[in-house]
PDB file of C-alpha atoms in Angstrom:
ATOM      1  CA  MET T1482      -6.827 -12.401  41.526  1.00 81.00           C
ATOM      2  CA  GLU T1483      -7.761 -12.165  37.835  1.00 90.00           C
ATOM      3  CA  GLN T1484      -7.573  -8.670  36.324  1.00 94.00           C
ATOM      4  CA  THR T1485      -7.837  -7.250  32.804  1.00 97.00           C
ATOM      5  CA  GLY T1486      -5.578  -4.747  31.058  1.00 97.00           C
ATOM      6  CA  ARG T1487      -3.626  -3.912  27.906  1.00 98.00           C
ATOM      7  CA  ILE T1488       0.017  -4.657  27.118  1.00 97.00           C
ATOM      8  CA  ILE T1489       1.723  -1.346  26.409  1.00 96.00           C
ATOM      9  CA  LYS T1490       5.359  -2.489  26.318  1.00 94.00           C
ATOM     10  CA  SER T1491       7.326  -5.693  25.798  1.00 92.00           C
ATOM     11  CA  ILE T1492      10.972  -6.150  26.825  1.00 89.00           C
ATOM     12  CA  SER T1493      12.876  -9.457  26.594  1.00 86.00           C
ATOM     13  CA  GLY T1494       9.961 -11.698  27.503  1.00 89.00           C
ATOM     14  CA  PHE T1495       8.440  -9.300  30.061  1.00 94.00           C
ATOM     15  CA  TYR T1496       5.202  -7.427  29.375  1.00 96.00           C
ATOM     16  CA  ASP T1497       4.103  -4.184  31.032  1.00 96.00           C
ATOM     17  CA  VAL T1498       0.315  -4.283  31.374  1.00 97.00           C
ATOM     18  CA  LEU T1499      -1.822  -1.211  32.064  1.00 96.00           C
ATOM     19  CA  ASP T1500      -4.434  -2.363  34.572  1.00 96.00           C
ATOM     20  CA  ASP T1501      -7.947  -1.397  33.421  1.00 95.00           C
ATOM     21  CA  GLU T1502      -9.156  -0.721  36.947  1.00 94.00           C
ATOM     22  CA  THR T1503      -6.216   0.901  38.770  1.00 93.00           C
ATOM     23  CA  GLU T1504      -4.540   2.380  35.626  1.00 92.00           C
ATOM     24  CA  GLU T1505      -1.220   1.231  37.106  1.00 93.00           C
ATOM     25  CA  LEU T1506       1.540  -0.573  35.204  1.00 94.00           C
ATOM     26  CA  VAL T1507       2.125  -4.203  36.181  1.00 95.00           C
ATOM     27  CA  ARG T1508       5.166  -6.128  34.934  1.00 95.00           C
ATOM     28  CA  THR T1509       4.179  -9.640  33.830  1.00 96.00           C
ATOM     29  CA  ARG T1510       5.418 -12.743  32.042  1.00 95.00           C
ATOM     30  CA  ALA T1511       3.433 -15.030  29.764  1.00 93.00           C
ATOM     31  CA  ARG T1512       2.526 -18.479  31.086  1.00 86.00           C
ATOM     32  CA  GLY T1513       4.650 -21.285  29.605  1.00 83.00           C
ATOM     33  CA  ASN T1514       1.686 -22.815  27.788  1.00 85.00           C
ATOM     34  CA  PHE T1515       1.581 -19.780  25.446  1.00 87.00           C
ATOM     35  CA  ARG T1516       4.977 -20.846  24.064  1.00 83.00           C
ATOM     36  CA  LYS T1517       3.820 -24.458  23.676  1.00 86.00           C
ATOM     37  CA  ARG T1518       0.740 -23.250  21.785  1.00 87.00           C
ATOM     38  CA  LYS T1519       2.964 -20.916  19.684  1.00 86.00           C
ATOM     39  CA  ILE T1520       1.043 -17.855  20.865  1.00 88.00           C
ATOM     40  CA  LYS T1521       3.048 -14.672  21.404  1.00 91.00           C
ATOM     41  CA  PRO T1522       1.533 -11.730  23.272  1.00 95.00           C
ATOM     42  CA  LEU T1523       1.761  -8.444  21.351  1.00 95.00           C
ATOM     43  CA  VAL T1524       1.867  -4.834  22.462  1.00 96.00           C
ATOM     44  CA  GLY T1525      -1.750  -3.652  22.235  1.00 97.00           C
ATOM     45  CA  ASP T1526      -3.186  -7.018  23.297  1.00 97.00           C
ATOM     46  CA  LYS T1527      -6.021  -6.934  25.805  1.00 98.00           C
ATOM     47  CA  VAL T1528      -5.296  -9.603  28.395  1.00 97.00           C
ATOM     48  CA  LYS T1529      -6.422 -11.296  31.592  1.00 96.00           C
ATOM     49  CA  PHE T1530      -3.605 -11.432  34.126  1.00 96.00           C
ATOM     50  CA  ASP T1531      -2.799 -12.275  37.745  1.00 95.00           C
ATOM     51  CA  SER T1532      -0.620  -9.900  39.772  1.00 90.00           C
ATOM     52  CA  THR T1533      -0.723 -11.523  43.217  1.00 86.00           C
ATOM     53  CA  GLY T1534       3.046 -12.267  43.350  1.00 82.00           C
ATOM     54  CA  ASP T1535       6.092 -10.046  42.824  1.00 84.00           C
ATOM     55  CA  LEU T1536       5.719 -10.655  39.106  1.00 92.00           C
ATOM     56  CA  GLY T1537       2.363 -10.895  37.351  1.00 94.00           C
ATOM     57  CA  TYR T1538       1.396 -13.560  34.830  1.00 95.00           C
ATOM     58  CA  ILE T1539      -0.625 -13.230  31.657  1.00 96.00           C
ATOM     59  CA  LEU T1540      -3.366 -15.860  31.822  1.00 95.00           C
ATOM     60  CA  GLU T1541      -5.247 -15.222  28.597  1.00 94.00           C
ATOM     61  CA  ILE T1542      -5.030 -13.064  25.478  1.00 96.00           C
ATOM     62  CA  LEU T1543      -8.479 -11.716  24.654  1.00 97.00           C
ATOM     63  CA  PRO T1544      -9.662 -11.880  20.993  1.00 96.00           C
ATOM     64  CA  ARG T1545      -7.789  -9.426  18.731  1.00 96.00           C
ATOM     65  CA  GLU T1546      -9.587  -6.970  16.467  1.00 95.00           C
ATOM     66  CA  ASN T1547      -6.520  -6.916  14.208  1.00 95.00           C
ATOM     67  CA  SER T1548      -2.745  -7.243  14.339  1.00 91.00           C
ATOM     68  CA  LEU T1549       0.317  -6.285  12.303  1.00 86.00           C
ATOM     69  CA  VAL T1550       3.637  -8.088  11.865  1.00 81.00           C
ATOM     70  CA  ARG T1551       5.688  -4.933  11.234  1.00 76.00           C
ATOM     71  CA  PRO T1552       5.425  -3.322  13.712  1.00 81.00           C
ATOM     72  CA  PRO T1553       4.266  -6.199  15.976  1.00 88.00           C
ATOM     73  CA  ILE T1554       1.174  -4.611  17.511  1.00 93.00           C
ATOM     74  CA  ALA T1555      -2.473  -5.572  18.028  1.00 95.00           C
ATOM     75  CA  ASN T1556      -5.864  -3.860  18.283  1.00 97.00           C
ATOM     76  CA  ILE T1557      -5.003  -0.744  16.292  1.00 96.00           C
ATOM     77  CA  ASP T1558      -7.832   1.731  15.786  1.00 97.00           C
ATOM     78  CA  GLN T1559      -6.261   4.209  13.384  1.00 97.00           C
ATOM     79  CA  ALA T1560      -3.192   4.832  11.242  1.00 95.00           C
ATOM     80  CA  ILE T1561      -1.836   8.263  10.351  1.00 95.00           C
ATOM     81  CA  VAL T1562      -0.618   8.046   6.751  1.00 95.00           C
ATOM     82  CA  VAL T1563       2.144  10.658   6.531  1.00 95.00           C
ATOM     83  CA  THR T1564       2.261  11.679   2.859  1.00 95.00           C
ATOM     84  CA  SER T1565       5.042  13.791   1.394  1.00 95.00           C
ATOM     85  CA  SER T1566       4.353  16.551  -1.163  1.00 96.00           C
ATOM     86  CA  ALA T1567       7.976  16.650  -2.363  1.00 95.00           C
ATOM     87  CA  GLU T1568      11.319  15.006  -1.581  1.00 92.00           C
ATOM     88  CA  PRO T1569       9.970  12.302  -2.051  1.00 91.00           C
ATOM     89  CA  ASN T1570       7.273  13.464  -4.476  1.00 94.00           C
ATOM     90  CA  PHE T1571       3.593  12.745  -3.844  1.00 96.00           C
ATOM     91  CA  SER T1572       2.527   9.375  -5.276  1.00 94.00           C
ATOM     92  CA  SER T1573      -1.182   8.537  -5.488  1.00 96.00           C
ATOM     93  CA  ASN T1574      -0.231   4.922  -6.261  1.00 95.00           C
ATOM     94  CA  LEU T1575       1.739   4.556  -3.032  1.00 94.00           C
ATOM     95  CA  LEU T1576      -0.895   6.411  -0.997  1.00 96.00           C
ATOM     96  CA  ASP T1577      -3.668   4.159  -2.345  1.00 97.00           C
ATOM     97  CA  LYS T1578      -1.579   1.027  -1.714  1.00 95.00           C
ATOM     98  CA  ILE T1579      -1.091   2.070   1.924  1.00 94.00           C
ATOM     99  CA  LEU T1580      -4.801   2.931   2.289  1.00 96.00           C
ATOM    100  CA  VAL T1581      -5.848  -0.446   0.834  1.00 96.00           C
ATOM    101  CA  ASN T1582      -3.570  -2.273   3.288  1.00 93.00           C
ATOM    102  CA  ILE T1583      -4.912  -0.292   6.226  1.00 93.00           C
ATOM    103  CA  GLU T1584      -8.542  -0.909   5.182  1.00 94.00           C
ATOM    104  CA  HIS T1585      -7.696  -4.632   4.785  1.00 94.00           C
ATOM    105  CA  ASN T1586      -6.584  -4.693   8.430  1.00 93.00           C
ATOM    106  CA  ASP T1587      -9.799  -2.987   9.647  1.00 94.00           C
ATOM    107  CA  ILE T1588      -7.883   0.118  10.712  1.00 95.00           C
ATOM    108  CA  GLU T1589      -9.159   3.639  10.090  1.00 97.00           C
ATOM    109  CA  PRO T1590      -6.728   5.681   7.951  1.00 96.00           C
ATOM    110  CA  LEU T1591      -6.123   9.447   8.259  1.00 98.00           C
ATOM    111  CA  ILE T1592      -4.002  11.303   5.682  1.00 98.00           C
ATOM    112  CA  TYR T1593      -1.451  13.894   6.853  1.00 98.00           C
ATOM    113  CA  LEU T1594       0.355  15.955   4.182  1.00 97.00           C
ATOM    114  CA  THR T1595       3.938  17.110   4.799  1.00 96.00           C
ATOM    115  CA  LYS T1596       6.482  19.331   2.983  1.00 95.00           C
ATOM    116  CA  ALA T1597       3.788  21.324   1.145  1.00 96.00           C
ATOM    117  CA  ASP T1598       5.945  24.429   1.724  1.00 95.00           C
ATOM    118  CA  LEU T1599       8.382  23.011  -0.874  1.00 96.00           C
ATOM    119  CA  LEU T1600       5.755  23.313  -3.624  1.00 96.00           C
ATOM    120  CA  SER T1601       4.958  26.335  -5.783  1.00 97.00           C
ATOM    121  CA  ASP T1602       1.510  27.889  -5.288  1.00 97.00           C
ATOM    122  CA  GLU T1603       0.335  26.217  -8.495  1.00 97.00           C
ATOM    123  CA  GLN T1604       1.658  22.780  -7.504  1.00 97.00           C
ATOM    124  CA  TYR T1605       0.078  23.060  -4.051  1.00 97.00           C
ATOM    125  CA  ALA T1606      -3.287  24.108  -5.550  1.00 97.00           C
ATOM    126  CA  THR T1607      -3.231  21.034  -7.846  1.00 97.00           C
ATOM    127  CA  LEU T1608      -2.312  18.659  -4.996  1.00 98.00           C
ATOM    128  CA  LYS T1609      -4.982  20.221  -2.786  1.00 97.00           C
ATOM    129  CA  VAL T1610      -7.647  19.370  -5.397  1.00 97.00           C
ATOM    130  CA  THR T1611      -6.413  15.751  -5.411  1.00 97.00           C
ATOM    131  CA  LEU T1612      -6.418  15.460  -1.616  1.00 98.00           C
ATOM    132  CA  ASN T1613      -9.854  17.092  -1.373  1.00 97.00           C
ATOM    133  CA  GLY T1614     -10.949  14.153  -3.549  1.00 97.00           C
ATOM    134  CA  TYR T1615      -9.804  11.810  -0.760  1.00 98.00           C
ATOM    135  CA  HIS T1616     -11.769  13.914   1.718  1.00 98.00           C
ATOM    136  CA  GLU T1617     -14.884  13.438  -0.446  1.00 96.00           C
ATOM    137  CA  VAL T1618     -14.252   9.672  -0.406  1.00 96.00           C
ATOM    138  CA  GLY T1619     -14.571   9.886   3.386  1.00 96.00           C
ATOM    139  CA  TYR T1620     -10.993  10.072   4.623  1.00 98.00           C
ATOM    140  CA  GLN T1621      -9.956  12.670   7.179  1.00 98.00           C
ATOM    141  CA  VAL T1622      -7.221  14.754   5.501  1.00 98.00           C
ATOM    142  CA  PHE T1623      -4.777  17.238   7.063  1.00 98.00           C
ATOM    143  CA  LEU T1624      -3.366  19.323   4.202  1.00 96.00           C
ATOM    144  CA  ASP T1625      -2.352  22.742   5.520  1.00 95.00           C
ATOM    145  CA  ARG T1626       0.522  24.413   3.630  1.00 94.00           C
ATOM    146  CA  ASP T1627       2.418  24.695   6.927  1.00 95.00           C
ATOM    147  CA  SER T1628       2.569  20.983   7.782  1.00 93.00           C
ATOM    148  CA  TYR T1629       3.486  21.377  11.432  1.00 93.00           C
ATOM    149  CA  ASN T1630       1.494  24.429  12.478  1.00 93.00           C
ATOM    150  CA  GLU T1631       0.266  24.203  16.051  1.00 93.00           C
ATOM    151  CA  GLN T1632      -3.439  24.208  15.209  1.00 96.00           C
ATOM    152  CA  GLN T1633      -3.178  21.351  12.723  1.00 96.00           C
ATOM    153  CA  VAL T1634      -1.020  19.245  15.052  1.00 96.00           C
ATOM    154  CA  ALA T1635      -3.511  19.933  17.876  1.00 96.00           C
ATOM    155  CA  ASP T1636      -6.385  18.865  15.587  1.00 97.00           C
ATOM    156  CA  LEU T1637      -4.526  15.634  14.823  1.00 98.00           C
ATOM    157  CA  GLU T1638      -3.974  14.981  18.533  1.00 97.00           C
ATOM    158  CA  LYS T1639      -7.721  15.319  19.141  1.00 97.00           C
ATOM    159  CA  THR T1640      -8.214  12.143  17.079  1.00 98.00           C
ATOM    160  CA  PHE T1641      -6.083  10.114  19.539  1.00 98.00           C
ATOM    161  CA  ALA T1642      -8.616  10.036  22.392  1.00 98.00           C
ATOM    162  CA  ASP T1643      -9.631   6.485  23.413  1.00 96.00           C
ATOM    163  CA  LYS T1644      -7.779   4.978  20.422  1.00 97.00           C
ATOM    164  CA  VAL T1645      -4.560   3.115  19.613  1.00 96.00           C
ATOM    165  CA  THR T1646      -2.735   4.986  16.828  1.00 96.00           C
ATOM    166  CA  VAL T1647       0.201   4.023  14.595  1.00 93.00           C
ATOM    167  CA  PHE T1648       2.054   6.092  11.988  1.00 92.00           C
ATOM    168  CA  THR T1649       2.949   4.983   8.480  1.00 89.00           C
ATOM    169  CA  GLY T1650       4.247   6.455   5.231  1.00 86.00           C
ATOM    170  CA  GLN T1651       7.201   6.227   2.886  1.00 84.00           C
ATOM    171  CA  SER T1652      10.732   6.793   4.108  1.00 82.00           C
ATOM    172  CA  GLY T1653      11.597  10.500   4.261  1.00 86.00           C
ATOM    173  CA  ALA T1654       7.972  11.653   4.371  1.00 89.00           C
ATOM    174  CA  GLY T1655       8.497  13.450   7.695  1.00 89.00           C
ATOM    175  CA  LYS T1656       7.032  10.988  10.221  1.00 89.00           C
ATOM    176  CA  SER T1657       9.783  11.625  12.781  1.00 86.00           C
ATOM    177  CA  THR T1658       9.393  15.402  12.473  1.00 89.00           C
ATOM    178  CA  LEU T1659       5.647  15.066  13.008  1.00 93.00           C
ATOM    179  CA  LEU T1660       6.201  12.788  16.022  1.00 90.00           C
ATOM    180  CA  ASN T1661       8.587  15.407  17.445  1.00 89.00           C
ATOM    181  CA  HIS T1662       5.902  18.084  17.143  1.00 92.00           C
ATOM    182  CA  ILE T1663       3.425  15.816  18.918  1.00 93.00           C
ATOM    183  CA  ASP T1664       5.649  14.571  21.732  1.00 88.00           C
ATOM    184  CA  LYS T1665       9.405  14.957  22.205  1.00 81.00           C
ATOM    185  CA  GLU T1666       9.713  11.511  23.841  1.00 80.00           C
ATOM    186  CA  LEU T1667       8.198   9.834  20.798  1.00 79.00           C
ATOM    187  CA  GLY T1668      10.477  11.704  18.429  1.00 72.00           C
ATOM    188  CA  LEU T1669      13.557  10.931  20.509  1.00 65.00           C
ATOM    189  CA  ALA T1670      12.690   7.231  20.643  1.00 64.00           C
ATOM    190  CA  THR T1671      12.333   7.144  16.862  1.00 62.00           C
ATOM    191  CA  ALA T1672      15.605   9.027  16.274  1.00 62.00           C
ATOM    192  CA  ALA T1673      17.521   6.728  18.627  1.00 61.00           C
ATOM    193  CA  ILE T1674      16.231   3.660  16.785  1.00 56.00           C
ATOM    194  CA  SER T1675      17.175   5.084  13.378  1.00 59.00           C
ATOM    195  CA  GLN T1676      20.661   5.865  14.664  1.00 60.00           C
ATOM    196  CA  THR T1677      21.131   2.349  16.033  1.00 56.00           C
ATOM    197  CA  LEU T1678      19.915   0.751  12.792  1.00 51.00           C
ATOM    198  CA  ASN T1679      22.206   2.997  10.728  1.00 52.00           C
ATOM    199  CA  ARG T1680      25.198   1.756  12.705  1.00 49.00           C
ATOM    200  CA  GLY T1681      24.494  -1.679  11.247  1.00 43.00           C
ATOM    201  CA  LYS T1682      23.671  -3.453  14.490  1.00 42.00           C
ATOM    202  CA  HIS T1683      20.992  -6.137  14.505  1.00 40.00           C
ATOM    203  CA  THR T1684      18.422  -4.587  16.790  1.00 42.00           C
ATOM    204  CA  THR T1685      15.213  -6.258  17.915  1.00 43.00           C
ATOM    205  CA  ARG T1686      12.575  -3.583  17.577  1.00 58.00           C
ATOM    206  CA  GLN T1687      10.291  -3.403  20.590  1.00 71.00           C
ATOM    207  CA  VAL T1688       7.150  -1.321  20.278  1.00 84.00           C
ATOM    208  CA  SER T1689       5.826   0.758  23.156  1.00 90.00           C
ATOM    209  CA  LEU T1690       2.565   2.645  23.496  1.00 94.00           C
ATOM    210  CA  PHE T1691       2.723   6.195  24.870  1.00 92.00           C
ATOM    211  CA  ASP T1692      -0.210   7.885  26.574  1.00 93.00           C
ATOM    212  CA  ILE T1693      -0.886  11.049  24.552  1.00 94.00           C
ATOM    213  CA  SER T1694      -4.066  13.147  24.494  1.00 95.00           C
ATOM    214  CA  ASP T1695      -6.141  10.435  26.244  1.00 95.00           C
ATOM    215  CA  GLY T1696      -5.087   7.777  23.719  1.00 96.00           C
ATOM    216  CA  LEU T1697      -2.212   5.360  23.113  1.00 95.00           C
ATOM    217  CA  VAL T1698       0.293   6.116  20.346  1.00 94.00           C
ATOM    218  CA  ALA T1699       2.916   3.653  19.052  1.00 91.00           C
ATOM    219  CA  ASP T1700       6.463   4.984  19.271  1.00 81.00           C
ATOM    220  CA  THR T1701       7.440   3.647  15.859  1.00 74.00           C
ATOM    221  CA  PRO T1702       6.332   4.798  12.410  1.00 70.00           C
ATOM    222  CA  GLY T1703       4.035   2.041  11.061  1.00 67.00           C
ATOM    223  CA  PHE T1704       4.442  -0.549   8.335  1.00 64.00           C
ATOM    224  CA  SER T1705       7.929  -1.222   7.025  1.00 58.00           C
ATOM    225  CA  SER T1706       6.777  -3.012   3.877  1.00 61.00           C
ATOM    226  CA  ILE T1707       3.701  -2.654   1.719  1.00 74.00           C
ATOM    227  CA  ASP T1708       2.448  -5.481  -0.441  1.00 79.00           C
ATOM    228  CA  LEU T1709      -0.921  -6.871  -1.473  1.00 87.00           C
ATOM    229  CA  MET T1710      -0.168 -10.571  -0.959  1.00 85.00           C
ATOM    230  CA  ASP T1711      -2.911 -11.143   1.617  1.00 89.00           C
ATOM    231  CA  ILE T1712      -5.626  -9.399  -0.433  1.00 94.00           C
ATOM    232  CA  THR T1713      -7.802 -11.403  -2.839  1.00 95.00           C
ATOM    233  CA  PRO T1714      -9.206 -10.085  -6.151  1.00 95.00           C
ATOM    234  CA  GLU T1715     -12.663 -10.442  -4.545  1.00 95.00           C
ATOM    235  CA  GLU T1716     -11.751  -8.343  -1.519  1.00 96.00           C
ATOM    236  CA  LEU T1717      -9.924  -5.533  -3.336  1.00 97.00           C
ATOM    237  CA  PRO T1718     -13.044  -3.661  -4.614  1.00 97.00           C
ATOM    238  CA  THR T1719     -14.434  -3.620  -1.051  1.00 97.00           C
ATOM    239  CA  LEU T1720     -11.339  -1.710   0.142  1.00 97.00           C
ATOM    240  CA  PHE T1721     -12.239   1.373  -1.918  1.00 98.00           C
ATOM    241  CA  PRO T1722     -15.036   3.123   0.054  1.00 97.00           C
ATOM    242  CA  GLU T1723     -16.330   5.011  -3.012  1.00 97.00           C
ATOM    243  CA  PHE T1724     -16.726   1.709  -4.919  1.00 97.00           C
ATOM    244  CA  LEU T1725     -18.725   0.271  -2.020  1.00 96.00           C
ATOM    245  CA  ARG T1726     -21.004   3.300  -2.185  1.00 96.00           C
ATOM    246  CA  TYR T1727     -22.181   2.314  -5.686  1.00 97.00           C
ATOM    247  CA  SER T1728     -21.466  -1.427  -6.043  1.00 96.00           C
ATOM    248  CA  GLY T1729     -24.919  -2.417  -4.758  1.00 95.00           C
ATOM    249  CA  GLN T1730     -26.347  -0.871  -7.925  1.00 97.00           C
ATOM    250  CA  CYS T1731     -24.118  -2.880 -10.307  1.00 97.00           C
ATOM    251  CA  GLN T1732     -25.955  -5.480 -12.399  1.00 96.00           C
ATOM    252  CA  PHE T1733     -23.788  -8.343 -11.161  1.00 95.00           C
ATOM    253  CA  ARG T1734     -23.178  -9.233  -7.549  1.00 92.00           C
ATOM    254  CA  GLY T1735     -19.426  -9.366  -6.918  1.00 91.00           C
ATOM    255  CA  CYS T1736     -18.812  -7.014  -9.858  1.00 96.00           C
ATOM    256  CA  ARG T1737     -15.075  -6.320 -10.311  1.00 96.00           C
ATOM    257  CA  HIS T1738     -15.816  -3.000 -12.070  1.00 98.00           C
ATOM    258  CA  VAL T1739     -13.620  -3.859 -15.068  1.00 97.00           C
ATOM    259  CA  ASN T1740     -15.433  -5.267 -18.133  1.00 94.00           C
ATOM    260  CA  GLU T1741     -18.859  -6.112 -16.689  1.00 96.00           C
ATOM    261  CA  PRO T1742     -21.947  -4.522 -18.326  1.00 96.00           C
ATOM    262  CA  ASN T1743     -24.132  -2.075 -16.358  1.00 97.00           C
ATOM    263  CA  CYS T1744     -21.430  -1.394 -13.780  1.00 98.00           C
ATOM    264  CA  LYS T1745     -22.531   1.514 -11.594  1.00 97.00           C
ATOM    265  CA  VAL T1746     -18.949   2.205 -10.453  1.00 98.00           C
ATOM    266  CA  LYS T1747     -17.800   2.728 -14.062  1.00 98.00           C
ATOM    267  CA  GLU T1748     -20.849   4.923 -14.731  1.00 98.00           C
ATOM    268  CA  GLU T1749     -19.964   7.121 -11.735  1.00 98.00           C
ATOM    269  CA  LEU T1750     -16.329   7.183 -12.908  1.00 98.00           C
ATOM    270  CA  ALA T1751     -17.490   8.473 -16.313  1.00 98.00           C
ATOM    271  CA  GLU T1752     -19.624  11.112 -14.548  1.00 97.00           C
ATOM    272  CA  GLY T1753     -16.557  12.312 -12.619  1.00 96.00           C
ATOM    273  CA  ASN T1754     -17.874  11.127  -9.241  1.00 96.00           C
ATOM    274  CA  ILE T1755     -14.955   8.720  -8.749  1.00 97.00           C
ATOM    275  CA  MET T1756     -11.339   9.886  -9.069  1.00 98.00           C
ATOM    276  CA  GLN T1757      -9.669   8.578 -12.228  1.00 98.00           C
ATOM    277  CA  SER T1758      -6.360   8.140 -10.378  1.00 98.00           C
ATOM    278  CA  ARG T1759      -8.025   5.956  -7.739  1.00 98.00           C
ATOM    279  CA  TYR T1760      -9.670   3.791 -10.401  1.00 98.00           C
ATOM    280  CA  ASP T1761      -6.394   3.492 -12.375  1.00 98.00           C
ATOM    281  CA  ASN T1762      -4.575   2.437  -9.194  1.00 98.00           C
ATOM    282  CA  TYR T1763      -7.336  -0.093  -8.476  1.00 98.00           C
ATOM    283  CA  LEU T1764      -6.780  -1.714 -11.914  1.00 98.00           C
ATOM    284  CA  TYR T1765      -3.012  -1.690 -11.304  1.00 97.00           C
ATOM    285  CA  PHE T1766      -3.433  -3.415  -7.906  1.00 97.00           C
ATOM    286  CA  LEU T1767      -5.918  -5.934  -9.328  1.00 97.00           C
ATOM    287  CA  ASN T1768      -3.399  -6.870 -12.010  1.00 96.00           C
ATOM    288  CA  GLU T1769      -0.629  -7.122  -9.399  1.00 94.00           C
ATOM    289  CA  ILE T1770      -2.749  -9.435  -7.205  1.00 95.00           C
ATOM    290  CA  ASN T1771      -3.772 -11.639 -10.151  1.00 92.00           C
ATOM    291  CA  SER T1772      -0.141 -11.910 -11.330  1.00 90.00           C
ATOM    292  CA  TYR T1773       0.961 -12.870  -7.829  1.00 84.00           C
ATOM    293  CA  LYS T1774      -1.769 -15.553  -7.547  1.00 76.00           C
ATOM    294  CA  LYS T1775      -0.713 -17.049 -10.922  1.00 78.00           C
ATOM    295  CA  ARG T1776       2.934 -17.228  -9.837  1.00 79.00           C
ATOM    296  CA  TYR T1777       2.230 -18.810  -6.473  1.00 69.00           C
TER     297      TYR T1777
END
């Protein structure tokens, strides 16, 4: 009998599928023709499967909304960008690079500030102004001085309902600590993986999805590398929501917002309605993409 569900775990060629109808876990294997067609099921995939025997079989992978290579996961709805205030210091360039990558993959980003307690009152006030700028762009931002206070963590958990969520952010930003405050099992899984990797063993990283607050949360902090290789110079301006807001009023269709006359984005930048740091990072990324295209 054909059923539908979502893969929530993969282990050595077996896939645990959460049945849409019964909400029970069914262990399955992929049909041999997937391998011949070089198709690999991913955690997060929505699938059709048959569970009439002792072991179920995946019959079909339904169309993916998106997928990532690191971690290998499909159909992600949102990414929590864990952003450190200090140790490592806040970097708008890195934050914008992560946001651009997430937007490129059609995933909704949320920004979660950590280690704000390490800042002086003056430093925190300055950073708060910057992050409020991201809020005005349209991003949901969690920036309380006490990063892991119960109310803020609870507010973050409310965003999980009916979504698949991954975590991302630079190393040392506090992702594992945040995961621990959300769910001990998630934190423990992450710590165990870090420990294994630090021992120098070659470990195949398997992603699992945990059921938390009526949503599914990946047990591994998101992307392990950030680059702009897959983004074209034409696409880049569309990955800045505030540019999209004004680009329809630029004189030229497909305006890059650099040297073109009557560019509405540059007018709004001059008026202070677009953050200078965001625009500077945009130019930096555009140059990086163009340099990469010339080389390859």
